[in-house]
PDB file of C-alpha atoms in Angstrom:
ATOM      1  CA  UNK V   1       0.000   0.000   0.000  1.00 35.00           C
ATOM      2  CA  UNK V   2       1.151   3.344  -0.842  1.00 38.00           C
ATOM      3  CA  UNK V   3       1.314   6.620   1.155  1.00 43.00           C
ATOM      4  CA  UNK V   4      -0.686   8.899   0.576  1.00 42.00           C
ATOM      5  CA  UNK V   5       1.258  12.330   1.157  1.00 43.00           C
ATOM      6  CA  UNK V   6      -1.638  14.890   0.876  1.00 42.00           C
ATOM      7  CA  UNK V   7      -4.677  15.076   3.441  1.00 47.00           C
ATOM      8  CA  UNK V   8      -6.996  12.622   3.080  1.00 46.00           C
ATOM      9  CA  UNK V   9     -10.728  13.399   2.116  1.00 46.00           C
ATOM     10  CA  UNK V  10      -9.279  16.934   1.596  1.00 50.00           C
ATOM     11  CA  UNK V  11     -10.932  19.202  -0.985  1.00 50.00           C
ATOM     12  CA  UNK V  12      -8.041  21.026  -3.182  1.00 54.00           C
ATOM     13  CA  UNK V  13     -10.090  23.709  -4.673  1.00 60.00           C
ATOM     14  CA  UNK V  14     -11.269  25.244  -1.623  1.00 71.00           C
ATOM     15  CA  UNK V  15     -10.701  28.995  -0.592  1.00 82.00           C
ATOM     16  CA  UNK V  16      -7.264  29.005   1.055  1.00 88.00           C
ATOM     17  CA  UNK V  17      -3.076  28.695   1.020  1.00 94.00           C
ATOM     18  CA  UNK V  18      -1.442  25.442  -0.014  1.00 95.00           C
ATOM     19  CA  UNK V  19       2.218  25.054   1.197  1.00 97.00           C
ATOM     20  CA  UNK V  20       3.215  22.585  -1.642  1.00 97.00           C
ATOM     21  CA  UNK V  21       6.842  21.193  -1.439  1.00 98.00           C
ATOM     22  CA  UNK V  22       7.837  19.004  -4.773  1.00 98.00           C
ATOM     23  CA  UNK V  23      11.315  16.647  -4.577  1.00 98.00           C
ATOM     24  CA  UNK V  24      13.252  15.505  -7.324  1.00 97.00           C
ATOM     25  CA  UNK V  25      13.783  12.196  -7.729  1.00 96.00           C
ATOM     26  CA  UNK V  26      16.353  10.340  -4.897  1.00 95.00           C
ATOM     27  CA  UNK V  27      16.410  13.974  -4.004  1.00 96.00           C
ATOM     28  CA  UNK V  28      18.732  14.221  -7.090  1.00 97.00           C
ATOM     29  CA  UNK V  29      20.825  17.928  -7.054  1.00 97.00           C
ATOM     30  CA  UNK V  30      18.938  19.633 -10.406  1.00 97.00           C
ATOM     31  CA  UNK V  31      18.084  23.169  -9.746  1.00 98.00           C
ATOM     32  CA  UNK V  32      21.809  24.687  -8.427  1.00 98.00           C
ATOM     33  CA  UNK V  33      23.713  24.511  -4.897  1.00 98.00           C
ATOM     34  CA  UNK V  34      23.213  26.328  -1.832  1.00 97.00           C
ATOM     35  CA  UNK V  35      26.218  28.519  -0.876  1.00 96.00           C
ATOM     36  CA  UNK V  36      26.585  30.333   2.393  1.00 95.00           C
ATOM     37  CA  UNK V  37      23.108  30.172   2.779  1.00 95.00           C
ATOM     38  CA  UNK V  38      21.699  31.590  -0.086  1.00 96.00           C
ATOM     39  CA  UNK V  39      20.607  29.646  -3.336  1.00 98.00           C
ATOM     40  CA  UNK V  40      22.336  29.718  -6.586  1.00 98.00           C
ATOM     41  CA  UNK V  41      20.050  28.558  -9.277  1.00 98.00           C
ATOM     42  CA  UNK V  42      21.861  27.228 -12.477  1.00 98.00           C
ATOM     43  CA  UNK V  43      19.766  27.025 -15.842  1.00 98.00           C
ATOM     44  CA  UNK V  44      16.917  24.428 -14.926  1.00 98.00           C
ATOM     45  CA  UNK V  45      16.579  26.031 -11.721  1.00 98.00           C
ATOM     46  CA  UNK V  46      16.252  29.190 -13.419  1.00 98.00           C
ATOM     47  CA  UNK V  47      13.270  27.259 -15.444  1.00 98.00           C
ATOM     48  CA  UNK V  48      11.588  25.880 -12.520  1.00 98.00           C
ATOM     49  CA  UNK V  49      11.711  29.161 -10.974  1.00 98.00           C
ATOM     50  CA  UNK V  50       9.895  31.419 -14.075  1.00 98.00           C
ATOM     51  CA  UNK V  51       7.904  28.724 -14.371  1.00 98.00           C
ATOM     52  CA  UNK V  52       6.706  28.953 -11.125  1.00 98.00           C
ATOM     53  CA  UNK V  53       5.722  32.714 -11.264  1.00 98.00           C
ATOM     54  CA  UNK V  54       4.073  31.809 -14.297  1.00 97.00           C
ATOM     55  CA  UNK V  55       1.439  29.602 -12.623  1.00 97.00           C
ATOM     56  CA  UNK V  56      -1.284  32.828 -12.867  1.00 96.00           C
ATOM     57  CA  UNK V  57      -1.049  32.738 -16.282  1.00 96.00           C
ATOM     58  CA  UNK V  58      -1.943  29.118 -16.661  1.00 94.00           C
ATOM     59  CA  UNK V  59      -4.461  29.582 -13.963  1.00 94.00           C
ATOM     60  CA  UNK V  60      -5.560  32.773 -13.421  1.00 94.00           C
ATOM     61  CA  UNK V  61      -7.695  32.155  -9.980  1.00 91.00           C
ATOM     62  CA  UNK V  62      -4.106  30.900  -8.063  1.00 95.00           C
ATOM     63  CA  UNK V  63      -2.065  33.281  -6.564  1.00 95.00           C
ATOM     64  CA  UNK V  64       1.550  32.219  -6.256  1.00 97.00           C
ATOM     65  CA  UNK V  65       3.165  33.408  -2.865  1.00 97.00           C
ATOM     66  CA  UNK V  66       6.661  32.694  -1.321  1.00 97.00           C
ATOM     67  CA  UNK V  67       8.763  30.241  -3.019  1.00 98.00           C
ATOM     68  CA  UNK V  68      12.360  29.235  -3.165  1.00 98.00           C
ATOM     69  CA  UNK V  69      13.612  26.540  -5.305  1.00 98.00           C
ATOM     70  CA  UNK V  70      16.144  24.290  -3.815  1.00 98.00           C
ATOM     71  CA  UNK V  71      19.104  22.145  -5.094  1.00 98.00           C
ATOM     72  CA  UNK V  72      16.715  18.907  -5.176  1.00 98.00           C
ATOM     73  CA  UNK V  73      13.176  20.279  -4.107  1.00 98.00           C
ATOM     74  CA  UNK V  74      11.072  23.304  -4.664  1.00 98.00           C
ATOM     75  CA  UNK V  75       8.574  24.433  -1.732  1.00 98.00           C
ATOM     76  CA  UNK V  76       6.103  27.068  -2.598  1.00 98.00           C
ATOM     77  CA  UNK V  77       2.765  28.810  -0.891  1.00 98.00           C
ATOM     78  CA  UNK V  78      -0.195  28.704  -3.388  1.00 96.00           C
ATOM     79  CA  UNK V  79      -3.362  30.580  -2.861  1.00 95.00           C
ATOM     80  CA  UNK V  80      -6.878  29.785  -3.792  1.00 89.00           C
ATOM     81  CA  UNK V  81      -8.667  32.960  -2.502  1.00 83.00           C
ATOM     82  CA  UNK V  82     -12.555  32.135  -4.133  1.00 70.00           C
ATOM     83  CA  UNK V  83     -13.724  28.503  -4.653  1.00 58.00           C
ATOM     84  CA  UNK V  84     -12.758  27.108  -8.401  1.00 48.00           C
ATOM     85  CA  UNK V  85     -15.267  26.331 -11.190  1.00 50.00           C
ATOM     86  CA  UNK V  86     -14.342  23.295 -10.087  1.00 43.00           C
ATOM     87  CA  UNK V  87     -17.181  23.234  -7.016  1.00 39.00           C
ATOM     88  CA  UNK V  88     -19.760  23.735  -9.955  1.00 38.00           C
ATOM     89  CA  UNK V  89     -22.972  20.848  -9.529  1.00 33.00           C
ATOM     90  CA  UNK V  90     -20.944  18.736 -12.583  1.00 32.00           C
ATOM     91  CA  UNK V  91     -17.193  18.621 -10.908  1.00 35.00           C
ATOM     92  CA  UNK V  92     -16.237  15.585  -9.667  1.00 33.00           C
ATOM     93  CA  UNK V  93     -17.558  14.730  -6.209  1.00 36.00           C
ATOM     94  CA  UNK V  94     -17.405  18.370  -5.187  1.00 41.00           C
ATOM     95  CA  UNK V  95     -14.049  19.272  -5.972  1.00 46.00           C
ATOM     96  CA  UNK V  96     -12.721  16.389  -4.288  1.00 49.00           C
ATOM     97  CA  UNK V  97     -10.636  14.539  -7.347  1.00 50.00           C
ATOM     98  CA  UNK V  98     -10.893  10.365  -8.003  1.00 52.00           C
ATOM     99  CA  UNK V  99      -8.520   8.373  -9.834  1.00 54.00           C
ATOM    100  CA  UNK V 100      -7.958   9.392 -13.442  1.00 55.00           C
ATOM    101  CA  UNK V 101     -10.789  12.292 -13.076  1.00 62.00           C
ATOM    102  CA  UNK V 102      -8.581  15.459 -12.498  1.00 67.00           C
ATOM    103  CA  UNK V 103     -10.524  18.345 -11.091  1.00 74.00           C
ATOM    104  CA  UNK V 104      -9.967  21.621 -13.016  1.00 75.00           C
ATOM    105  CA  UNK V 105      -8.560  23.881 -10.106  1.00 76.00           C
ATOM    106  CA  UNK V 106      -7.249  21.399  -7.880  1.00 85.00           C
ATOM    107  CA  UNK V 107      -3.812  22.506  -6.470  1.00 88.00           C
ATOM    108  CA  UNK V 108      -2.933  19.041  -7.522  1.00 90.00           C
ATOM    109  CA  UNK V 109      -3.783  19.763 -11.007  1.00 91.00           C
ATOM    110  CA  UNK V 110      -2.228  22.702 -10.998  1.00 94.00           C
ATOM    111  CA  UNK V 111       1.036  21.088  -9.411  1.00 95.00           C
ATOM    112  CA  UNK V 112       1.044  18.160 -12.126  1.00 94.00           C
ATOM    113  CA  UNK V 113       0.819  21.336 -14.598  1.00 95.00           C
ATOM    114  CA  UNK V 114       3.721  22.344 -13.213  1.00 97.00           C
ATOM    115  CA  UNK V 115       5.866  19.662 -13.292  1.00 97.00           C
ATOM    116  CA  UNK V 116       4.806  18.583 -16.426  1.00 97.00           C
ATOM    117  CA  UNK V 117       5.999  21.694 -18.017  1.00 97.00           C
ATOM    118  CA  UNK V 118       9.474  22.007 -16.278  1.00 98.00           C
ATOM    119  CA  UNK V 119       9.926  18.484 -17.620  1.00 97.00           C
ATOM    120  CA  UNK V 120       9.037  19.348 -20.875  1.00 97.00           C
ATOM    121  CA  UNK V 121      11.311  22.478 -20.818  1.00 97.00           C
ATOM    122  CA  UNK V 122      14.310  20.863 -19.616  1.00 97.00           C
ATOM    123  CA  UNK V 123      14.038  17.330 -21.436  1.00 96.00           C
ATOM    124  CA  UNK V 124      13.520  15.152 -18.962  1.00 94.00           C
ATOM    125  CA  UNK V 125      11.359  13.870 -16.141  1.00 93.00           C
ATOM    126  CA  UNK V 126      13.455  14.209 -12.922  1.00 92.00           C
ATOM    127  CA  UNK V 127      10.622  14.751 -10.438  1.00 97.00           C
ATOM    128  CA  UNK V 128       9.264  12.011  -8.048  1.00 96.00           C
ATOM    129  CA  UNK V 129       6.149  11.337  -8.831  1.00 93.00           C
ATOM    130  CA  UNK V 130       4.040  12.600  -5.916  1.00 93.00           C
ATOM    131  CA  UNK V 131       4.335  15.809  -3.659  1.00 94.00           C
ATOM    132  CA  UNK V 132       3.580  17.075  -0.045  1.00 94.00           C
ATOM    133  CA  UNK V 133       1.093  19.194   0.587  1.00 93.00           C
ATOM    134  CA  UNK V 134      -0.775  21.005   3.544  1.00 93.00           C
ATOM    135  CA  UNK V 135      -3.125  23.623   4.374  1.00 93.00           C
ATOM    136  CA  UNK V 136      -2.937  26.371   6.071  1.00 93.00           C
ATOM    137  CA  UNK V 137      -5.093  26.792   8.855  1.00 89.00           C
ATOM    138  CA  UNK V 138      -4.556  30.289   9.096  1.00 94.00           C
ATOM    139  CA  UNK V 139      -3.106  33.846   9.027  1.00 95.00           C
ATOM    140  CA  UNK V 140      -0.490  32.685  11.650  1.00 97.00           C
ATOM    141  CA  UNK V 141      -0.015  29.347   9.836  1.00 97.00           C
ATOM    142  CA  UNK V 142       0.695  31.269   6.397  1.00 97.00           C
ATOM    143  CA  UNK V 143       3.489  33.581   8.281  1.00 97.00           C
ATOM    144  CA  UNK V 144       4.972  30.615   9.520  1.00 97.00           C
ATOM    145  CA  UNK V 145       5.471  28.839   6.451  1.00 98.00           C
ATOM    146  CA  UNK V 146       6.630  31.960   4.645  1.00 98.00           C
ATOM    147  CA  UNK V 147       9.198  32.316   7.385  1.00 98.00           C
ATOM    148  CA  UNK V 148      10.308  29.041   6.657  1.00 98.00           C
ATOM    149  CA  UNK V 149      10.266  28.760   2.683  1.00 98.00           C
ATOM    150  CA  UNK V 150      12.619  32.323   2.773  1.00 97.00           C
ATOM    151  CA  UNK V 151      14.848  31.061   6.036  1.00 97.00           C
ATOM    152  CA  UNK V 152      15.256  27.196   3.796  1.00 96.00           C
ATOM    153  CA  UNK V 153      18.407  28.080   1.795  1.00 96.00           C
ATOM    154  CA  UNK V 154      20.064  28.810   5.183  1.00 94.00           C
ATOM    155  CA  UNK V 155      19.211  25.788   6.749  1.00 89.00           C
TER     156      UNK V 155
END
């Protein structure tokens, strides 16, 4: 049985942030090296970055927050400030996305966007094939994990 890394029965599409973190493969050095505590992105990590800023344009209702991208991971804050089209009375179950029935919206549809299209970019599929993800509870949960996504190069 495999582990499930996201919250279970969770709907993705609701109002609120997403701290999303997203690992290379065997945690595999891609993206650049961490020097004296600050991050030096070479060329794919340069990709994954603008990439990552471009999210918006690919779905205009997320609003992309702190990020860093690491050496072998990238953790970012998404927003989803108004529920999706995807809580209209014909999404799947709610929002709430089933095997092979992506829900338009989702964080993890937009997330599988993502990684799809750094792949592309860059020629090859490095990523590991699921990602963490949690939601924040609240204001004070959202500082936190912006404290911790711009203090991550350091640590």
């Amino acid at each position: 049985m495999s582990k499930n890394l996201r919250m279970q029965g969770g709907d993705f599409t609701s109002p609120g942030g997403y701290f999303v973190t997203i690992c290379t493969k065997r945690m595999r050095p891609v993206f650049g090296t961490v020097v004296n505590g600050h991050m030096h992105l070479n060329d794919a990590g340069n990709v994954a970055d603008a990439f990552w800023r471009e999210i918006p344009e690919h779905f205009p209702h997320v609003i992309v927050d702190e990020h860093v991208v690491m050496p072998d991971h990238v953790h970012g804050l998404l927003h989803i400030p108004t529920a999706s089209k995807a809580h209209s009375p014909t999404a799947c179950r709610g929002g709430m996305e089933a095997f092979g029935k992506p829900v338009p919206g989702s964080s993890p549809t937009v997330i599988r966007s993502y990684k799809s299209a750094v792949s592309r970019a860059l020629g090859q599929k490095f990523w590991h094939p699921r990602f963490y993800e949690v939601r924040a509870r609240d204001e004070r949960a959202i500082a936190n994990i912006r404290r911790y996504i711009r203090e991550n190069p350091a640590n």
